[in-house]
Tab-separated table of C-alpha atoms and ligand atoms in Angstrom:
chain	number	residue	atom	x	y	z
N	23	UNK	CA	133.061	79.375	87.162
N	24	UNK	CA	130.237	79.551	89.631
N	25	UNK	CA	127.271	81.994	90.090
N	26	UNK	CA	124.027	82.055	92.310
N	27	UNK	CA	121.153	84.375	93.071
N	28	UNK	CA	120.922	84.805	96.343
N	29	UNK	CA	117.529	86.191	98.146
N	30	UNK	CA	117.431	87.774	101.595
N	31	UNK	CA	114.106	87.067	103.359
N	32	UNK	CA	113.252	88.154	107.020
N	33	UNK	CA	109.925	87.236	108.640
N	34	UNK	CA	107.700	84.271	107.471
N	35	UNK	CA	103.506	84.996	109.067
N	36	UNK	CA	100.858	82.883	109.011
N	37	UNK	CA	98.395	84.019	106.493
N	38	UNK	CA	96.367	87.458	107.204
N	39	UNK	CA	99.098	87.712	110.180
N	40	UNK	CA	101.816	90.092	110.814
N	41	UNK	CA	104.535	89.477	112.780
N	42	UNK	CA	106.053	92.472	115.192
N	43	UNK	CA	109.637	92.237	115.061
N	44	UNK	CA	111.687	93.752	117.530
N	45	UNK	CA	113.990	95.158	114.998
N	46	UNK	CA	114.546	97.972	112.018
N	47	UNK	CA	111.758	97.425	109.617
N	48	UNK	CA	111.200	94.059	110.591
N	49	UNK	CA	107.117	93.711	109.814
N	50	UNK	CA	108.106	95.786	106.627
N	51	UNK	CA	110.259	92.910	105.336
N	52	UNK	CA	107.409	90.037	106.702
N	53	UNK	CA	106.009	87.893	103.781
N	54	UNK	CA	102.834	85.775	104.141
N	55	UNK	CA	103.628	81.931	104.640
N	56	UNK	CA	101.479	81.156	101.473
N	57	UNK	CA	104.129	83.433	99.413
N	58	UNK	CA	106.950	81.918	100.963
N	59	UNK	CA	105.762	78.412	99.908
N	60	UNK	CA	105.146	79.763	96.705
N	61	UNK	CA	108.919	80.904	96.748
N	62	UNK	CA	110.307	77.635	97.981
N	63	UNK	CA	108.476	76.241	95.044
N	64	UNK	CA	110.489	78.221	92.420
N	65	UNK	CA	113.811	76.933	94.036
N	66	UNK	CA	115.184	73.836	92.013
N	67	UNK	CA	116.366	71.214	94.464
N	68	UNK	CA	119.288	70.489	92.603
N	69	UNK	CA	120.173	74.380	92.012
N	70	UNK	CA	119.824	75.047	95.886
N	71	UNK	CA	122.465	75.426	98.655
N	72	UNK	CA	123.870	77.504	101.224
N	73	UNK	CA	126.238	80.097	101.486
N	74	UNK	CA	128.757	78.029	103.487
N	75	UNK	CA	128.069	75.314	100.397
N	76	UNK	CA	128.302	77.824	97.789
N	77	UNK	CA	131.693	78.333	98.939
N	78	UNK	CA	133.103	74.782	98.592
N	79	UNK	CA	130.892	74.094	95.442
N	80	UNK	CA	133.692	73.964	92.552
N	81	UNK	CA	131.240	74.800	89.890
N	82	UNK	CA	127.447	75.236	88.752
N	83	UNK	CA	124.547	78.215	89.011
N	84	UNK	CA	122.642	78.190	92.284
N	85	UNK	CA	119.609	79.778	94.152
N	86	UNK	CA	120.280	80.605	97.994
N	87	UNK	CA	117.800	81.456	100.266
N	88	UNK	CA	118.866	83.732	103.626
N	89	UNK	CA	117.097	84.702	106.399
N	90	UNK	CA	117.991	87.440	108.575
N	91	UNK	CA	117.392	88.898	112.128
N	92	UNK	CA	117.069	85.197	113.577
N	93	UNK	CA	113.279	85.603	114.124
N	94	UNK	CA	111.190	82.812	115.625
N	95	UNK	CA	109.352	82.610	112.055
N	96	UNK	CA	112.324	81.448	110.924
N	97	UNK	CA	112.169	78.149	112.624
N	98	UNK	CA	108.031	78.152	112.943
N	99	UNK	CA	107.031	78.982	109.775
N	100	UNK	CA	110.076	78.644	107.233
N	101	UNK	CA	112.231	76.160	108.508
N	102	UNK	CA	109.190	73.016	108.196
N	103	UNK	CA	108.483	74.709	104.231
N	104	UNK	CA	111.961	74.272	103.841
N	105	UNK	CA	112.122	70.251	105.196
N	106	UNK	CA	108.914	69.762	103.207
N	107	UNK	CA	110.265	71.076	100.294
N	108	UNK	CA	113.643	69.509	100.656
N	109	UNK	CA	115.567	72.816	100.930
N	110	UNK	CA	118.300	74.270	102.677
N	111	UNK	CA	119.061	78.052	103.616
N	112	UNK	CA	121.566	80.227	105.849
N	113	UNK	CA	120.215	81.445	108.548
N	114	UNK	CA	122.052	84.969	109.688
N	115	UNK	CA	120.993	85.010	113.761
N	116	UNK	CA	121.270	88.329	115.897
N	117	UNK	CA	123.549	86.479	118.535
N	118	UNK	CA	122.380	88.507	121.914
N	119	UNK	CA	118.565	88.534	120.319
N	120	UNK	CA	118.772	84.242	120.690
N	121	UNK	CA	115.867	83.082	123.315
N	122	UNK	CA	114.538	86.566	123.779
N	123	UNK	CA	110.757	86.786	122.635
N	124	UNK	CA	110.408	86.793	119.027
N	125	UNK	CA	113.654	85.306	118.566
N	126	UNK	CA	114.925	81.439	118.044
N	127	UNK	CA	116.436	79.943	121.278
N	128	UNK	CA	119.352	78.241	121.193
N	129	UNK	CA	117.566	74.498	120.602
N	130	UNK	CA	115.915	75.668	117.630
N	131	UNK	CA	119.058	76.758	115.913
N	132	UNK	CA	120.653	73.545	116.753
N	133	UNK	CA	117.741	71.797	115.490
N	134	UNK	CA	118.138	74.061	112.107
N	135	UNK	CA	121.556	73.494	111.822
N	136	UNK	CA	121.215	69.427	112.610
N	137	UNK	CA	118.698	69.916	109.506
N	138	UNK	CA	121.549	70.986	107.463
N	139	UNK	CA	120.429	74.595	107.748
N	140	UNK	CA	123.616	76.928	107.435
N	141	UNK	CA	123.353	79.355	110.817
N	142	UNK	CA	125.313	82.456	110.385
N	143	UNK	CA	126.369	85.320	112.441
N	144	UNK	CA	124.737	88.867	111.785
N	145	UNK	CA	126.431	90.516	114.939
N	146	UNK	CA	126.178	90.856	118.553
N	147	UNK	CA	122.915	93.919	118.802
N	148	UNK	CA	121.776	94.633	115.589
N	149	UNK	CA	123.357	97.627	115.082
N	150	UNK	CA	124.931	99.583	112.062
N	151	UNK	CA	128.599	98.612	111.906
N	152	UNK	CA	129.568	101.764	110.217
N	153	UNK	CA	127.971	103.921	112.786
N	154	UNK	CA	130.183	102.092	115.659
N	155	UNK	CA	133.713	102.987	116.806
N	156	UNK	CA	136.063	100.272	115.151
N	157	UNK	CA	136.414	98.409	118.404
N	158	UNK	CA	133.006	97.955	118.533
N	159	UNK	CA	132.514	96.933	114.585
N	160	UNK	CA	135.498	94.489	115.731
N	161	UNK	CA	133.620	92.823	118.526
N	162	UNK	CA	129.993	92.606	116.129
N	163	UNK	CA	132.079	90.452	113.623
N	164	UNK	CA	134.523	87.967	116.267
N	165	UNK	CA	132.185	87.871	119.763
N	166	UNK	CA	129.178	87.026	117.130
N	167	UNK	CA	130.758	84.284	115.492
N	168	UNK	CA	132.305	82.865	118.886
N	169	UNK	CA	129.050	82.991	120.788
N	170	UNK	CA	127.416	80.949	117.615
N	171	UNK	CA	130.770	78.355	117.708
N	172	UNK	CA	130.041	78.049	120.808
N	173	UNK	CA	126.315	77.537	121.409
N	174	UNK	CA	126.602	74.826	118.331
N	175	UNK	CA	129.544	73.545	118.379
N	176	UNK	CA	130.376	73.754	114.968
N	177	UNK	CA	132.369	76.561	112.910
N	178	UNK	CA	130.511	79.476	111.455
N	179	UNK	CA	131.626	80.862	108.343
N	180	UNK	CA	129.291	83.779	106.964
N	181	UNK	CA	128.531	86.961	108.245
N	182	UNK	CA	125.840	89.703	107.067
N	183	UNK	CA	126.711	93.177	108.222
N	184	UNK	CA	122.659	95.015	109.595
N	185	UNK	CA	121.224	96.455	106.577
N	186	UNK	CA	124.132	95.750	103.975
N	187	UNK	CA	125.886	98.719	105.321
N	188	UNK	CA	129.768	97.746	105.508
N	189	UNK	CA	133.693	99.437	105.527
N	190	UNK	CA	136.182	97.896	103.714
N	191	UNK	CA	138.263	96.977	106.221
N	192	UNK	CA	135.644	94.903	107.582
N	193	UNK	CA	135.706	92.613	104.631
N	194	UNK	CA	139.688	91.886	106.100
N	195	UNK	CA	138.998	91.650	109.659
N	196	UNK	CA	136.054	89.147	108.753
N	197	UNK	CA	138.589	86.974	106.619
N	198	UNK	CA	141.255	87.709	110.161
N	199	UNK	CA	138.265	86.245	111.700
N	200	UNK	CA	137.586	83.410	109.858
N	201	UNK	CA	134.691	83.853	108.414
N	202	UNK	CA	134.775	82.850	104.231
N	203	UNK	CA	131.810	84.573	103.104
N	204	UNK	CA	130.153	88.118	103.629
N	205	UNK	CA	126.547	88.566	102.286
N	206	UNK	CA	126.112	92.286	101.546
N	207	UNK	CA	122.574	94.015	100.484
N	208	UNK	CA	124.433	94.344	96.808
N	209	UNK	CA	121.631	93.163	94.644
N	210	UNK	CA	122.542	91.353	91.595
N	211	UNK	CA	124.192	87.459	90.897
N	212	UNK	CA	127.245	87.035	92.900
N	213	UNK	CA	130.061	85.471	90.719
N	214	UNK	CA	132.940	83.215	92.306
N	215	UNK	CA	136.213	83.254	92.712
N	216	UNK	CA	137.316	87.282	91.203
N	217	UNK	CA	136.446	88.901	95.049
N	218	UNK	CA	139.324	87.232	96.894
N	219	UNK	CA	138.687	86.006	100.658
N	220	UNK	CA	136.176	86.031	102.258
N	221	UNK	CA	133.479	85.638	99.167
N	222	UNK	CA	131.430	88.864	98.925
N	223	UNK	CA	127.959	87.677	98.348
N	224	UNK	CA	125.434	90.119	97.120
N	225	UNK	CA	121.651	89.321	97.874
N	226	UNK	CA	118.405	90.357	96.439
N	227	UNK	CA	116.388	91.875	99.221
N	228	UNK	CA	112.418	89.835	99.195
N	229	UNK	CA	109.982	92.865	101.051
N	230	UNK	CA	106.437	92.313	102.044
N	231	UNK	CA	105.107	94.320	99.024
N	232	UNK	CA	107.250	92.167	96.249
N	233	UNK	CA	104.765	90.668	93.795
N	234	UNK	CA	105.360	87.009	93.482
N	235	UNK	CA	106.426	87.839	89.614
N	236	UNK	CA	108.978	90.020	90.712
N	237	UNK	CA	109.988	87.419	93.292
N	238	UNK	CA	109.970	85.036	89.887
N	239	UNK	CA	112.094	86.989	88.297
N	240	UNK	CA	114.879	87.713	90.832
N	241	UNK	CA	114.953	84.035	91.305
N	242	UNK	CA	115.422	83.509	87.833
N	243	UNK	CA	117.756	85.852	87.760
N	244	UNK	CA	116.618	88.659	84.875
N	245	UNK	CA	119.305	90.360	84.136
N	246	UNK	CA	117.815	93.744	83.112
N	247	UNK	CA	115.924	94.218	86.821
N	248	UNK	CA	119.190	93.002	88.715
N	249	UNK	CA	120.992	95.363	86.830
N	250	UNK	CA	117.649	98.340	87.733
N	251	UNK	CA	118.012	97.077	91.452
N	252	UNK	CA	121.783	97.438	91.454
N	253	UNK	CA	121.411	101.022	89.906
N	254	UNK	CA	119.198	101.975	92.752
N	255	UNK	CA	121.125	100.782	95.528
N	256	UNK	CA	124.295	102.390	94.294
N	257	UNK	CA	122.087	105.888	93.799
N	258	UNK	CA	120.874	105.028	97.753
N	259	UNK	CA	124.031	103.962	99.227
N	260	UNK	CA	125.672	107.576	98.329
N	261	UNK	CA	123.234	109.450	101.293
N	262	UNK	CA	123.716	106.689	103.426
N	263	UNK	CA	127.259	106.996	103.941
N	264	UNK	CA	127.533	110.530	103.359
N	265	UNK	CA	125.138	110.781	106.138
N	266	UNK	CA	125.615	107.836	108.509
N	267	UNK	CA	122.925	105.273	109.148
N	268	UNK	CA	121.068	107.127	111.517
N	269	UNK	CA	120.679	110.327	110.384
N	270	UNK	CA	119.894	108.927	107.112
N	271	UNK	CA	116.702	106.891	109.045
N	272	UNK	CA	115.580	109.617	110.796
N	273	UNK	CA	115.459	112.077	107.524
N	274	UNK	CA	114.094	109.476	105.642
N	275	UNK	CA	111.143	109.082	108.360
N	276	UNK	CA	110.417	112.878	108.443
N	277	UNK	CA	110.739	113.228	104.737
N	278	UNK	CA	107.699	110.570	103.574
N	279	UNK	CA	106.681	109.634	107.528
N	280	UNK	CA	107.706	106.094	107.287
N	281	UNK	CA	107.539	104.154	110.368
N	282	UNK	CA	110.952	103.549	112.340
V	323	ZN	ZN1	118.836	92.581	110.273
C-alpha cells in the first residue's frame, strides 16, 4: 500500500507582488514566494516525489507538489526553492501557452525536467474538456502529450484536465494514450493501486488566501478537513456539470461579482 497528499499550486510572486496570469483565476491562485518557501519547508525530503515517481514507488506515504498553467513563476521563483530545498515537483504545462509571455519557453522546461522536475501535459489551450466536442477533448489529451514528447524528448506520463473538470471516458482515452496518471481537483489523499490505469490522483488545491496552518495541515494530511474539502467539492461539482463550465463561471461572477 501507498498513499500521498498531493498539493496543486499555480503562481509563485515575489513578495508584495502579484503576478497577472493570462489564464482563469490565475492571480487568484498566486502565493507569495516567502509562503511558498515556507511550504517547501514542511515537505520531508525523504517523503517527496513526483507523480510520474509516485507511480513506480512500490510502497510508502508521500507529499507531491504540482504546479499548474506552466507559468514563468514556475521556473523563476519555484523551481530555484525547489533545488535549494532539494525537492522535486510535476510540473502540468499549457502546451500552446510555452514561450508566450508569462509562460516557460521551451529551455526552461528542459532545464526543469534535466533537474529531475516531472513536466506534465495539462492540454493544448486551456480550455474545459467537458465543454469541448469529444474530438476536441481527444486532441487536449494526445496533441498535448506529443508536443511535450517532442519538445523534450522524453515520455510524458501525467495529465491534469483545466480546473479538475473531467468525463469518464477521458480517464480511458488518457490510459489509450499513454499517459499512467491523471491528477484531478478531488481533494483528499490519493491511495494506490484500487483505481486501475491510469492512477487517478486527487490534489489539494493551495489559493492565495490559504493560511500557512491550513497549508500545514493539508500537508500533513488531517483527515477531518480533507474529508470537509472533499464534502465541498462534491456539493460544487453537482452545478458544474449540471450547468457546464461556462455558464457555471459566468453565474458565479454575476451572483457575488467575482472577477473572471
Ligand atoms: Zn490551469
Amino acid at each position: 500500500m501507498k498513499s500521498s497528499i498531493v498539493i496543486t499550486l499555480h503562481g509563485v510572486a515575489p513578495d508584495n507582488k502579484s503576478i497577472d496570469g493570462q489564464d482563469t483565476g490565475a492571480a487568484k491562485y498566486t502565493i507569495a514566494r516567502s509562503t511558498f518557501i515556507e511550504i517547501a519547508s514542511l515537505i520531508k525530503n525523504n517523503q517527496n516525489c513526483t507523480i510520474e515517481e509516485f507511480v513506480d514507488n512500490p510502497s510508502g506515504t508521500y507529499s507531491i507538489l504540482t504546479f499548474d498553467d506552466g507559468l514563468i513563476s514556475d521556473y523563476e521563483e519555484a523551481f530555484p526553492v525547489l533545488l535549494d530545498k532539494g525537492l522535486k515537483a510535476t510540473f502540468f504545462v499549457t502546451t500552446e501557452n510555452i514561450g508566450k509571455s508569462g509562460y516557460m519557453n521551451r529551455s526552461q522546461i528542459n532545464e526543469m525536467a534535466s533537474h529531475g522536475m516531472e513536466i506534465a501535459s495539462h492540454g493544448l489551450q486551456h480550455r474545459y474538456l467537458v465543454d469541448l466536442p469529444e474530438s476536441d477533448a481527444r486532441r487536449e489529451l494526445a496533441d498535448s502529450k506529443e508536443n511535450l514528447q517532442q519538445l523534450m524528448g522524453r515520455s510524458v506520463t501525467s495529465f491534469a484536465p483545466v480546473g479538475g473538470h473531467y468525463l469518464p471516458w477521458m480517464i480511458g482515452f488518457a490510459n489509450d494514450s499513454g499517459y499512467r496518471a491523471f491528477a484531478t481537483m478531488i481533494p483528499g489523499r490519493t491511495f494506490c493501486c484500487h483505481t486501475g490505469s491510469p492512477l487517478v490522483i486527487r490534489r489539494n488545491h493551495v489559493q492565495s488566501h490559504h493560511q500557512l496552518s491550513y497549508i500545514s495541515s493539508l500537508i500533513n494530511g488531517d483527515k477531518y478537513l480533507l474529508t470537509k474539502n472533499r464534502i465541498r467539492y462534491t456539493l460544487l461539482t453537482i452545478p458544474k456539470l449540471l450547468l457546464g463550465m461556462d455558464a457555471y463561471d459566468r453565474i458565479k461572477r454575476n451572483l457575488i461579482g467575482e472577477s473572471h
